[in-house]
Short mmCIF file of C-alpha atoms in Angstrom, two decimals:
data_model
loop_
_atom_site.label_atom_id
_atom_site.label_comp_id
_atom_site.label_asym_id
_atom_site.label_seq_id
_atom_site.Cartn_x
_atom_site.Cartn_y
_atom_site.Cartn_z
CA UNK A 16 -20.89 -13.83 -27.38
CA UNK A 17 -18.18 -15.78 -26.67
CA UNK A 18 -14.71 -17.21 -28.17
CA UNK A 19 -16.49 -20.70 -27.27
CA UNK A 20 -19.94 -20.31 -29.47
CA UNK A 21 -20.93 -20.59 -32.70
CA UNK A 22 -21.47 -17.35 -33.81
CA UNK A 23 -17.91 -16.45 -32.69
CA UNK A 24 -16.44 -19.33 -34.35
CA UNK A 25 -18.51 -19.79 -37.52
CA UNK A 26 -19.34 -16.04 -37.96
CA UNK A 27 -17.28 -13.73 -36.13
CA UNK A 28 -13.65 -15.53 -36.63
CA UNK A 29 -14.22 -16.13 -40.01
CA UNK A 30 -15.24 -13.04 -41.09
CA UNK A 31 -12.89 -11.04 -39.38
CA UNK A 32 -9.56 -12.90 -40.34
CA UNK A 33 -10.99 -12.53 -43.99
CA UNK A 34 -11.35 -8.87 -43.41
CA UNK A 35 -7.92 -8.73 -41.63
CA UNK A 36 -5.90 -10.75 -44.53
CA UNK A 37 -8.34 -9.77 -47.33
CA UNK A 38 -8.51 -5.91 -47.26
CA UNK A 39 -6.03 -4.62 -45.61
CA UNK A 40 -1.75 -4.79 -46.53
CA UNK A 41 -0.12 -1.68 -44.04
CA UNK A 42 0.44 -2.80 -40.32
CA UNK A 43 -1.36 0.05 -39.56
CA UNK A 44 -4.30 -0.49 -40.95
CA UNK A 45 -4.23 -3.74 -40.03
CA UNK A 46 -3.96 -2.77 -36.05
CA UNK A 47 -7.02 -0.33 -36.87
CA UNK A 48 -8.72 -3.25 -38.03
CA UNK A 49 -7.89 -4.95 -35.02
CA UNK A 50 -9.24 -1.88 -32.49
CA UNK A 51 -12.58 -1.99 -34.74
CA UNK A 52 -12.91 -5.55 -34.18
CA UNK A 53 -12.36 -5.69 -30.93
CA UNK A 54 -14.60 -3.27 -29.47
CA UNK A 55 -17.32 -5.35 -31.94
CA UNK A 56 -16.82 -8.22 -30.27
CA UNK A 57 -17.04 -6.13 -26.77
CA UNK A 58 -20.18 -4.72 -27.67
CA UNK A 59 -21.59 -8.12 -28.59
CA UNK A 60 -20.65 -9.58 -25.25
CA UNK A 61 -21.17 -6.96 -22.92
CA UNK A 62 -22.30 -3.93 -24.68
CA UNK A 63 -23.41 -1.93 -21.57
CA UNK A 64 -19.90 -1.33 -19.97
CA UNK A 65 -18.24 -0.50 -23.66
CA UNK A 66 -18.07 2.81 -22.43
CA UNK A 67 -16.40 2.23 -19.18
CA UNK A 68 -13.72 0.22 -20.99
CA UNK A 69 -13.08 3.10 -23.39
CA UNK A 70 -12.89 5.73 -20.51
CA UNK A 71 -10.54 3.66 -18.71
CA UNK A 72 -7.90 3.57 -21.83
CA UNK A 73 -8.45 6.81 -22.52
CA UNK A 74 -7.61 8.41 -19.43
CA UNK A 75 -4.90 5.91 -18.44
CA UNK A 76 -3.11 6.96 -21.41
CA UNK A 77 -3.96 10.44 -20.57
CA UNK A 78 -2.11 9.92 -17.40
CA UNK A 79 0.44 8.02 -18.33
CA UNK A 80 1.27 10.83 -20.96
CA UNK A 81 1.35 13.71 -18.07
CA UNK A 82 2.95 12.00 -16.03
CA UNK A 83 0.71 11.55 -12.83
CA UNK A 84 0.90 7.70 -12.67
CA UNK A 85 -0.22 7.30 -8.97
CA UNK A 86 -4.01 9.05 -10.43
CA UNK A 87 -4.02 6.64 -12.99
CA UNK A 88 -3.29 3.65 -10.73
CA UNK A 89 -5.86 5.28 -8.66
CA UNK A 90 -8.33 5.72 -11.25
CA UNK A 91 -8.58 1.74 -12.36
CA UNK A 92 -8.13 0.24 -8.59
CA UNK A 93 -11.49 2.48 -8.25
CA UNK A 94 -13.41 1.07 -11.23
CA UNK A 95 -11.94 -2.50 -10.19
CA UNK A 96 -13.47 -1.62 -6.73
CA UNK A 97 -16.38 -0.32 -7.23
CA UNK A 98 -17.82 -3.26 -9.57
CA UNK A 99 -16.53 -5.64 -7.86
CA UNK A 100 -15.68 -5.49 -4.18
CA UNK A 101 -18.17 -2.44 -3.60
CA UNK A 102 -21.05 -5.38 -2.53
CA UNK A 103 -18.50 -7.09 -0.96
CA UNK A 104 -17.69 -4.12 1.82
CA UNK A 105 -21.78 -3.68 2.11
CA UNK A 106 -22.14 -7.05 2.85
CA UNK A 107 -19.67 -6.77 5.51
CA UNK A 108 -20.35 -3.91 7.12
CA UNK A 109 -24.41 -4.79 7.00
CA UNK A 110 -23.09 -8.62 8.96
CA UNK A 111 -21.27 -5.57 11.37
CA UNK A 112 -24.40 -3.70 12.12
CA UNK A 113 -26.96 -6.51 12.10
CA UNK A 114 -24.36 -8.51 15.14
CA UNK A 115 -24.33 -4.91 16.82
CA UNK A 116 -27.99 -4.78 16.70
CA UNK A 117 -28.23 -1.92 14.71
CA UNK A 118 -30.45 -3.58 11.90
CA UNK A 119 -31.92 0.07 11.06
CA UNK A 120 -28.15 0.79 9.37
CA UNK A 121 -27.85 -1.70 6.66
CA UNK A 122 -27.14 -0.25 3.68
CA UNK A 123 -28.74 -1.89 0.14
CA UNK A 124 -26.43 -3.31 -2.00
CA UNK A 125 -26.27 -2.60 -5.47
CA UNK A 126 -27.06 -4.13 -8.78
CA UNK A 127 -24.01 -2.90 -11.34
CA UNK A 128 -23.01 -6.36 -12.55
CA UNK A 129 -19.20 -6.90 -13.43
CA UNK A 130 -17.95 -5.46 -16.54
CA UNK A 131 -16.42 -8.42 -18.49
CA UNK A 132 -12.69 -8.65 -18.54
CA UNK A 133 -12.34 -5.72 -16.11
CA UNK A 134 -9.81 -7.67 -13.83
CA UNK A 135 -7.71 -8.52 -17.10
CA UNK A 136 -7.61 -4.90 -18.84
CA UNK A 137 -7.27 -3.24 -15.60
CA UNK A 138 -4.21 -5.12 -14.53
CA UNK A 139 -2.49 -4.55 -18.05
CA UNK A 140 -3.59 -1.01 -17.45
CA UNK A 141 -1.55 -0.74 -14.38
CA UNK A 142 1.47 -2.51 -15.03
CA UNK A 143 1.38 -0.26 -18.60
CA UNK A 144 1.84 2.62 -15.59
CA UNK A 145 3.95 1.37 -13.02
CA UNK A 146 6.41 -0.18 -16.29
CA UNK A 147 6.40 4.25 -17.29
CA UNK A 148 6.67 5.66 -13.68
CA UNK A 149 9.99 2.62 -13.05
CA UNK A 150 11.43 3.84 -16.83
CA UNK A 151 10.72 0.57 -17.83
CA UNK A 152 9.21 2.08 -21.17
CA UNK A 153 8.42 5.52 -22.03
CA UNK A 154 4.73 6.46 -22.28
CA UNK A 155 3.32 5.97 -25.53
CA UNK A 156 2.25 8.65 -28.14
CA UNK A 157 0.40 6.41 -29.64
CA UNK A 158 -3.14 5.98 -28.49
CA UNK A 159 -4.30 3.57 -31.12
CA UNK A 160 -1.87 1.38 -30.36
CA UNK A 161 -2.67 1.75 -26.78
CA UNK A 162 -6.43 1.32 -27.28
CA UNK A 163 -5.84 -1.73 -29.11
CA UNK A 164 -3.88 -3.20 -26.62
CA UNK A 165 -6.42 -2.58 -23.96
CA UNK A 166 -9.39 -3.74 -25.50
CA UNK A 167 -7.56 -6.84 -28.19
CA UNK A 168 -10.50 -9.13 -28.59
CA UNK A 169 -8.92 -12.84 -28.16
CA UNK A 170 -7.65 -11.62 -24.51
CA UNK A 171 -9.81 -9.31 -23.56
CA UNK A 172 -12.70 -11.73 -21.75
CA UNK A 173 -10.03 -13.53 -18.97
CA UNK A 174 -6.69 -12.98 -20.01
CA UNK A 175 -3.75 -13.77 -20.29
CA UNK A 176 -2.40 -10.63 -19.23
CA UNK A 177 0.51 -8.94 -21.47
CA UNK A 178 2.76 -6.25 -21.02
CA UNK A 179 2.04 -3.15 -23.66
CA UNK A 180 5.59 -3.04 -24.99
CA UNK A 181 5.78 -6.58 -26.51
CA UNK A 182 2.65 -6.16 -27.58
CA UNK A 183 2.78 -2.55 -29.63
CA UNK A 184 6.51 -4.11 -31.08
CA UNK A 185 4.08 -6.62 -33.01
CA UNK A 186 1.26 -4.07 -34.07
CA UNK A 187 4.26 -2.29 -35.79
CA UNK A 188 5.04 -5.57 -37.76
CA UNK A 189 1.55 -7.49 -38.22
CA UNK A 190 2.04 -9.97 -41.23
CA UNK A 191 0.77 -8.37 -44.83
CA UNK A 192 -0.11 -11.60 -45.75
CA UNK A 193 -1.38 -14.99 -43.82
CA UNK A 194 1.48 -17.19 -42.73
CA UNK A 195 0.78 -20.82 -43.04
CA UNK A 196 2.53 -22.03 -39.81
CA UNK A 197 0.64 -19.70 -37.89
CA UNK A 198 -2.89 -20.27 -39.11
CA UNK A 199 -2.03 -24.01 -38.93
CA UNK A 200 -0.57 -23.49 -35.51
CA UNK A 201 -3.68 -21.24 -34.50
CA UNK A 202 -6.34 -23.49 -35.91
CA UNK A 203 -4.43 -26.61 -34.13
CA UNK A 204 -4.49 -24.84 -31.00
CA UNK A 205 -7.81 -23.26 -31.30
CA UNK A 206 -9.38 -26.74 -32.03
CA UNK A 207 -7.29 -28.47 -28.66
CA UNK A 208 -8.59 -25.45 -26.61
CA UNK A 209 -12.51 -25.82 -27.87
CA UNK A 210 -11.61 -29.73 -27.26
CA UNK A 211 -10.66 -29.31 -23.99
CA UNK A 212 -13.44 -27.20 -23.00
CA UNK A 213 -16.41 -28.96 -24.34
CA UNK A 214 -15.51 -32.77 -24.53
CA UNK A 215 -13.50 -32.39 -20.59
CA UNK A 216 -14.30 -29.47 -18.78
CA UNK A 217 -18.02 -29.33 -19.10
CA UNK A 218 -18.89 -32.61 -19.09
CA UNK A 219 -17.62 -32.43 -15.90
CA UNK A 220 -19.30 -29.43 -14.77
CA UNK A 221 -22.55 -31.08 -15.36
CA UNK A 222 -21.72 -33.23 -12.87
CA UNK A 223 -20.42 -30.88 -10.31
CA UNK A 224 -23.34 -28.27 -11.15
CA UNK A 225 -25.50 -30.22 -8.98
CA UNK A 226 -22.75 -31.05 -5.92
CA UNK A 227 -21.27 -27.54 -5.48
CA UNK A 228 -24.98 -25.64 -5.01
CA UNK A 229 -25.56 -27.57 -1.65
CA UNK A 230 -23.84 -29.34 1.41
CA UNK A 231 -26.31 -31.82 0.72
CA UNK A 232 -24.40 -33.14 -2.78
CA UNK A 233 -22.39 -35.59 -0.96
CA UNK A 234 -21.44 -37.32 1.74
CA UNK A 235 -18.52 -39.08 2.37
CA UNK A 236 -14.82 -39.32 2.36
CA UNK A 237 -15.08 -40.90 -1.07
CA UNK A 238 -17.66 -38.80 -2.66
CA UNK A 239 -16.01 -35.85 -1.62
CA UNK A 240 -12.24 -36.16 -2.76
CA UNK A 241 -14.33 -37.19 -6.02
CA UNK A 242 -15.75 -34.02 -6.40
CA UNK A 243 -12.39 -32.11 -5.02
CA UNK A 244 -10.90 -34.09 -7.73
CA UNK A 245 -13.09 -33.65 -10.88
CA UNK A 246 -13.53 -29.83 -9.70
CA UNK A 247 -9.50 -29.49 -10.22
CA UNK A 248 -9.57 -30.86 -13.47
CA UNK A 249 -12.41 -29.19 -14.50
CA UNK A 250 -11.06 -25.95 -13.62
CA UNK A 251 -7.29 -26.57 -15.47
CA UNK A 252 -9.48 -27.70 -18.48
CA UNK A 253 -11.84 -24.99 -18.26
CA UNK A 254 -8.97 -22.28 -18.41
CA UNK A 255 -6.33 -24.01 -20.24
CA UNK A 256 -8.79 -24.85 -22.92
CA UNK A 257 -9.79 -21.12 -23.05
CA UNK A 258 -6.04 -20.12 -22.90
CA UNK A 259 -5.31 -22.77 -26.18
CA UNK A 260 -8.19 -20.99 -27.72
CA UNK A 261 -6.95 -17.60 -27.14
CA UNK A 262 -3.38 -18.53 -28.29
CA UNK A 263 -4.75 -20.00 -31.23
CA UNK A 264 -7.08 -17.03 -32.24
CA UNK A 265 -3.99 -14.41 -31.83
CA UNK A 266 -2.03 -16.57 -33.82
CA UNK A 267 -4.13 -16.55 -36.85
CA UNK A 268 -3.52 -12.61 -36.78
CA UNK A 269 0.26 -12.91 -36.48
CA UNK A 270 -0.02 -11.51 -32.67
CA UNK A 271 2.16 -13.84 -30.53
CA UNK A 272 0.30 -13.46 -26.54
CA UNK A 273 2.56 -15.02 -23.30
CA UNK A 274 1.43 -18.87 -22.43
CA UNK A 275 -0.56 -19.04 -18.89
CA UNK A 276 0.08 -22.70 -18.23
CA UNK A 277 3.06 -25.22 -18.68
CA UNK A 278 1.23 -28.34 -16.81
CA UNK A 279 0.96 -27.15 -13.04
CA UNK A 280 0.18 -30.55 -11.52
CA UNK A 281 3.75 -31.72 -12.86
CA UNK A 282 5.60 -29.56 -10.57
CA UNK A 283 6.81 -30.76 -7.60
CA UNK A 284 6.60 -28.06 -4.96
CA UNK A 285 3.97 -24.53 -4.26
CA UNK A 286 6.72 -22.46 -5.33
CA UNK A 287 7.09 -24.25 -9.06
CA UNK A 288 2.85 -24.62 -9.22
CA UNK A 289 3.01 -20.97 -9.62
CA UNK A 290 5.46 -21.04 -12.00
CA UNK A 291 3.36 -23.26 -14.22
CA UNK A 292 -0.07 -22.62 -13.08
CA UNK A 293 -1.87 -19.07 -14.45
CA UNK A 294 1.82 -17.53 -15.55
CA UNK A 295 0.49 -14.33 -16.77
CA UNK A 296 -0.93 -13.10 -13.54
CA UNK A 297 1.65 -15.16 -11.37
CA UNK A 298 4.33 -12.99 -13.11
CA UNK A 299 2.36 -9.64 -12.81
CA UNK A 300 1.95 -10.05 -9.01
CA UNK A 301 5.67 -11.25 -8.61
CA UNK A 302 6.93 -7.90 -10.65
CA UNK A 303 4.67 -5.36 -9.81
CA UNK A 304 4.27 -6.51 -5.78
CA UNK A 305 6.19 -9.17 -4.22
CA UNK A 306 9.45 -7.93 -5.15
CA UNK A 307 9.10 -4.92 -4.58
CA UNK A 308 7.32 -5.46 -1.26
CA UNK A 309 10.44 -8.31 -0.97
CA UNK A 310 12.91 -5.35 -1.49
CA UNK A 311 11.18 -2.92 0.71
CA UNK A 312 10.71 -5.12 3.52
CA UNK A 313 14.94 -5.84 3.18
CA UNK A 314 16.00 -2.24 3.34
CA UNK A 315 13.82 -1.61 6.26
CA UNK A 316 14.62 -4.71 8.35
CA UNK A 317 17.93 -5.48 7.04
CA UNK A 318 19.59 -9.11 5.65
CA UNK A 319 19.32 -10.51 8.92
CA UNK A 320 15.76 -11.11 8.60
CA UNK A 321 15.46 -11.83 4.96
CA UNK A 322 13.47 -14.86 5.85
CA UNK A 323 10.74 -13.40 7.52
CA UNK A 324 10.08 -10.43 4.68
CA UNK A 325 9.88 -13.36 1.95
CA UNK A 326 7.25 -14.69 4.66
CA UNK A 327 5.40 -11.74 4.85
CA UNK A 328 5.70 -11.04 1.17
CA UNK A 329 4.33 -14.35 0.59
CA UNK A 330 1.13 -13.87 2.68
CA UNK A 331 0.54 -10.16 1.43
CA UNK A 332 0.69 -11.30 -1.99
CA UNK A 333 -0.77 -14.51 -2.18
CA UNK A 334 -4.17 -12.80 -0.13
CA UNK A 335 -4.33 -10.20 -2.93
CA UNK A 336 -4.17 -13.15 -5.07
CA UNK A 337 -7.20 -14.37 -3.53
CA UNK A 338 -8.97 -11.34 -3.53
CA UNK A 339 -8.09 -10.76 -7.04
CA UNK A 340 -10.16 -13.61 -7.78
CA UNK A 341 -13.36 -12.59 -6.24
CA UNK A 342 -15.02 -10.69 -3.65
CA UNK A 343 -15.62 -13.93 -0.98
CA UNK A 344 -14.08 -15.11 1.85
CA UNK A 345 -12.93 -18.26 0.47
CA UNK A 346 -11.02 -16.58 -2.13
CA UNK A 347 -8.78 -15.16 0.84
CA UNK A 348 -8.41 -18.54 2.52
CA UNK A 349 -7.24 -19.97 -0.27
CA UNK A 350 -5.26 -17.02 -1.08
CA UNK A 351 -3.48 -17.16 2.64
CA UNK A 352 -3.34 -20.76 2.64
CA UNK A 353 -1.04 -20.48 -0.36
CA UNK A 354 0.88 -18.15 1.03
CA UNK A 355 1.24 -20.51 4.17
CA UNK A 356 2.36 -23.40 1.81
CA UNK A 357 4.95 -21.00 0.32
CA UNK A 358 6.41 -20.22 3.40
CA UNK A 359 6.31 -23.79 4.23
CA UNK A 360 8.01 -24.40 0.97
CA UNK A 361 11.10 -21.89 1.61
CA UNK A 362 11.51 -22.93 5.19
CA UNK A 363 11.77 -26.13 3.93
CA UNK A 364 14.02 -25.41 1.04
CA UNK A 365 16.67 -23.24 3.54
CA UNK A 366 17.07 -26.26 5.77
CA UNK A 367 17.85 -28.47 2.58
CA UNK A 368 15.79 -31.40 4.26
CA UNK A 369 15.65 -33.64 1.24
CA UNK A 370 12.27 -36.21 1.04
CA UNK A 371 12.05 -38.62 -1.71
CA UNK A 372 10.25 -37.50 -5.03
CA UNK A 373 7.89 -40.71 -4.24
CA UNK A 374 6.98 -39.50 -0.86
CA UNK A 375 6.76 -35.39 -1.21
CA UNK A 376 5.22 -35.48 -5.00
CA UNK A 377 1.70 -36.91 -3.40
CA UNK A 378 1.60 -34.93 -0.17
CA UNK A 379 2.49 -31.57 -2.80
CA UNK A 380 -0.64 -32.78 -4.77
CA UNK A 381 -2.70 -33.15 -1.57
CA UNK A 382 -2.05 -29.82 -0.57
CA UNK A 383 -3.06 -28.38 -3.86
CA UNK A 384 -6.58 -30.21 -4.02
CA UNK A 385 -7.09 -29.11 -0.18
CA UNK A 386 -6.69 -25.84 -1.69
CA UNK A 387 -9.25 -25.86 -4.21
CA UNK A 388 -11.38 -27.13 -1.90
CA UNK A 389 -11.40 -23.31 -0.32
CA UNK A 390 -11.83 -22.29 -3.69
CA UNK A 391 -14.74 -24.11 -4.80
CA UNK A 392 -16.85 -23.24 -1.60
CA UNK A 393 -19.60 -20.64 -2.24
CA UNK A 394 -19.62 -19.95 1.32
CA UNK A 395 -18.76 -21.13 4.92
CA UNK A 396 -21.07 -23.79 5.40
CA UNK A 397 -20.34 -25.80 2.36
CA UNK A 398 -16.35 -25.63 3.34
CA UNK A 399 -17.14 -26.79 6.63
CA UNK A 400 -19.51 -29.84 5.57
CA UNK A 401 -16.73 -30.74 2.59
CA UNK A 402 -14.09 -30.66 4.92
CA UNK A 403 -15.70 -32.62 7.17
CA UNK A 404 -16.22 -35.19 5.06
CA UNK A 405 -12.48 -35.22 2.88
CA UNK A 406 -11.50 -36.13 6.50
CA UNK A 407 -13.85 -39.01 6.95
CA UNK A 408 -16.15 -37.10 9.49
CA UNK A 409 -19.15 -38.22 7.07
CA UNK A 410 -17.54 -42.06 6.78
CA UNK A 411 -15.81 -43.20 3.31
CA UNK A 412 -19.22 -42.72 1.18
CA UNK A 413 -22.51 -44.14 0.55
CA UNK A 414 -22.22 -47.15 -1.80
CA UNK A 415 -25.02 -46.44 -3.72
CA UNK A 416 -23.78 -42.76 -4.48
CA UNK A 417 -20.25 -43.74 -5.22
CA UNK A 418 -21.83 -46.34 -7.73
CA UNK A 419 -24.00 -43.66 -8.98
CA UNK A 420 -20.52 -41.57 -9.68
CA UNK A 421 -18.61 -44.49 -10.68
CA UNK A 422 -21.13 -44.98 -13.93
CA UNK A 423 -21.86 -41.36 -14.62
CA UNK A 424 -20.69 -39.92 -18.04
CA UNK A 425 -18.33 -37.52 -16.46
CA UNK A 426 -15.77 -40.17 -15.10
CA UNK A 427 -14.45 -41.38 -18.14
CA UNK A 428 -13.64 -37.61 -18.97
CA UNK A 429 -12.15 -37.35 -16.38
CA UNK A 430 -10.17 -40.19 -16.32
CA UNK A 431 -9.19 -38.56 -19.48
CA UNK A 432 -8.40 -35.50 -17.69
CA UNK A 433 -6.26 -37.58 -15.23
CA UNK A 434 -4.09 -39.65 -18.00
CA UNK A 435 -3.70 -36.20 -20.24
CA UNK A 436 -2.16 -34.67 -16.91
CA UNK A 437 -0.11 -37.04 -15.73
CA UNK A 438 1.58 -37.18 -19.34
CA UNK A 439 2.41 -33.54 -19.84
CA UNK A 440 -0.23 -33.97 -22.95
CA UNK A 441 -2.71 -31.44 -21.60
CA UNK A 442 -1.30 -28.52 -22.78
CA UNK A 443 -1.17 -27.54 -26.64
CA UNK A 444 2.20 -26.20 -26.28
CA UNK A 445 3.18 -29.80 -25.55
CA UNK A 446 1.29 -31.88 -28.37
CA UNK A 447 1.60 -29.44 -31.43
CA UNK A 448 5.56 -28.03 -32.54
CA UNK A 449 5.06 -25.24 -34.36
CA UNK A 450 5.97 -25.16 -38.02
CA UNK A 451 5.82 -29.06 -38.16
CA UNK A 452 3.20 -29.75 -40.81
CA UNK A 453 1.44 -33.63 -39.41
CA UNK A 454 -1.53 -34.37 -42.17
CA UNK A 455 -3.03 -36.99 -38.93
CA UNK A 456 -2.81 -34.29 -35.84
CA UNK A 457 -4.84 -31.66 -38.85
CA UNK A 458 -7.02 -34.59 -39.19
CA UNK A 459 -7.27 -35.53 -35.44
CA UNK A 460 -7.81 -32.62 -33.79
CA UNK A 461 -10.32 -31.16 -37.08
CA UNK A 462 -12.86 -34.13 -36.21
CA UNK A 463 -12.81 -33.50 -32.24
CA UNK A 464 -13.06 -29.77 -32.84
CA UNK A 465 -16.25 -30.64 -35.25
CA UNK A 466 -17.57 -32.95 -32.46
CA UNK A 467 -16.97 -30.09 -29.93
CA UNK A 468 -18.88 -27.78 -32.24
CA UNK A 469 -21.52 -30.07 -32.76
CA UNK A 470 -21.97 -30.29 -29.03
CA UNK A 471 -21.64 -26.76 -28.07
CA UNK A 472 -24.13 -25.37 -26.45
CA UNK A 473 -26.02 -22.25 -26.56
CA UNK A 474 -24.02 -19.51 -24.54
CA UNK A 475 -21.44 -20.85 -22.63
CA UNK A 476 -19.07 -19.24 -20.63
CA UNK A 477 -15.14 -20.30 -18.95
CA UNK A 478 -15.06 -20.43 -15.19
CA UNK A 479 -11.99 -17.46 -14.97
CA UNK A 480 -14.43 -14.93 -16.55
CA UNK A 481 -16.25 -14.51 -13.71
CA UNK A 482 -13.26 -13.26 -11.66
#
């Protein structure tokens, strides 16, 4: 199950916000509610790895209480590790032995699967733990609340990531009662968010299902800044939609979560994209590492060469970025390669060369799609072949094939896509002001969310829960 299916959104939502409103008055039974709820939605999706999700809240909080924060930090970079870069390592070392000739050494690589949401709860788990060990918070007493926070079900498949203080502050004050800007507000942004996905995003990943499984997709310069293109929108779609969902969902139970976009492809420089783009995690790796790693780097080198340790805080971080997303090669490129256009970006900024908005706001824009283009490729051989042809190695494009695109269903979506971007309008927080009651945007956004329903698939999944 999924916030995107029907039995989620027809069954699941509706009976639990009933439940939530209808039986119970104290906050605190309320948050209990919440707990029980959430791990029945967990089970449902991914029932199998319940148990590694309790462990891990358990025994972080366990930690967190004595005191031995570096275990506990220890304890979920392991379980983050082992699921999900353990095959990773084995498939490197076994490319080691194989070009050393020592075939007989491979080792087998192992079938555990990847626990949903594991990236999420693991990172709240550890900035929960680094916030204690800095005195940022004290460590809770309360494991309820704790558990709750780990496991909260809108959140818990991809995000966005919160910090357990703001979050516990509202368990202690959940509403007794529904509050009609925030169910309209939810359902408003929980029907933008289902929009979004259904009607944009996978319409145009039926398109690209077919031209990111092969190098023999496309061909041509054409072609391929096509799919580059409709990949990126697809993508912001994909997990802004999700995002509106979530927002939307947490809002109909009076919990307020922190936004993860505020339209990335309006900003005019790398630095300001990461601002905007995925804020959540953007913030948690700017706390937790690359100011801290920023401050380090100062003390040890001194002011004199406070250039360089922003350079090589950029590059550290923006590589465990990339890794964060996956366990592949590209997901470092595109990792480093962001790091490289930050660097750019502050060597650029410290010599106060000024370019025209007209001139540096389209080669920004290029340097962002090159960048998906790392992230798109399932391996080496596909990013070769698609660069090849972005830079006309392949000529500008068979006509027949860029006919073929030019009529498919997917363009107008994402033509859509295009217009709804270059507007600010792709982002709930932009379209709906909270509290404003608008009988046509109730009526607007109700029929596309009962289109999107009616055209929802079977089990469908958003991209970012695979990382």
């Amino acid at each position: 199950m999924t916030i995107a299916s029907h039995v989620f959104l027809l069954i699941f939502l509706p009976l639990a916000a009933f439940a939530y409103y209808g039986l119970f008055r104290r906050p605190r039974l309320k948050m209990f509610f919440l707990l029980f709820a959430s791990y029945a939605f967990y089970a449902l999706a991914d029932w199998k790895f319940l148990p590694l999700l309790l462990a891990l809240s358990f025994f972080t909080f366990l930690l967190a209480r004595r005191g031995w924060i570096g275990a506990g930090v220890a304890l979920n970079l392991g379980a983050l590790a082992l699921f999900k870069y353990l095959n990773f390592g084995i498939e490197g070392y076994n490319a080691a032995m194989t070009a050393l000739g020592l075939s007989a050494a491979v080792a087998k690589a192992l079938e555990l699967g990847l626990p949903l949401g594991i990236s999420f709860y693991v990172f709240k788990h550890i900035g929960y733990l680094l916030d204690v060990q800095r005195g940022r918070i004290p460590a809770t007493s309360d494991f309820w609340a704790f558990a709750t926070f780990s496991a909260y079900f809108p959140q818990i498949s991809a995000g966005p990531i919160s910090g357990f203080q703001e979050t516990a502050e509202q368990y202690a004050s959940l509403p007794d009662r529904p509050r009609h800007d925030q169910i309209y507000s939810g359902l408003l942004y929980l029907s933008m968010g289902l929009t979004k996905k259904v009607l944009i995003a996978d319409s145009l990943g039926t398109l690209l299902a077919s031209s990111t499984n092969s190098v023999d997709g496309f061909a041509g310069a054409i072609p391929a800044w096509y799919i580059v293109l409709a990949y990126t929108m697809q993508l912001y779609f994909d997990f802004s939609g999700y995002t509106d969902m979530v927002l939307g969902v947490s809002m109909i139970f009076g919990v307020t979560l922190p936004p993860n976009f505020n339209s990335p492809y309006l900003a005019t420089n790398p630095a300001e994209f990461w601002e905007r783009w995925h804020m959540s995690l953007s913030n948690w790796f700017n706390y937790y590492l690359f100011s801290p790693m920023s401050r380090s780097l100062l003390r040890k080198w001194g002011a004199q060469k406070r250039d360089q340790a922003q350079y090589v805080a950029n590059l550290a971080t923006m590589s465990l970025v990339g890794l964060w997303h996956g366990a592949g090669l590209s997901y470092i490129f595109w990792g480093l390669y962001h790091g490289l256009l930050l660097n750019f970006n502050a060597w650029w900024k410290r010599r106060n060369i000024n370019i025209p908005t007209w001139i540096g706001r389209p080669i920004f824009l290029f340097s962002i799609l090159l960048g998906w283009a790392f992230f798109m490729s399932p391996d080496s051989e596909y990013l070769i072949h698609l660069f090849k042809q972005l830079f006309g190695l392949g000529g500008l494009g068979d006509t027949a094939l860029m006919l073929e695109l030019a009529q498919n269903f997917a363009t107008p979506a994402l033509v859509v896509a295009l217009l709804l971007t270059a507007t600010g309008l792709s982002e709930a927080s932009s379209v709906f002001n909270a509290g404003q009651y608008r009988v046509w945007y109730a009526v607007l956004w109700g029929v596309l969310a009962a289109l999107s329903l009616f055209l929802l698939g079977g089990q469908i999944q958003f991209l970012y829960v695979q990382f």
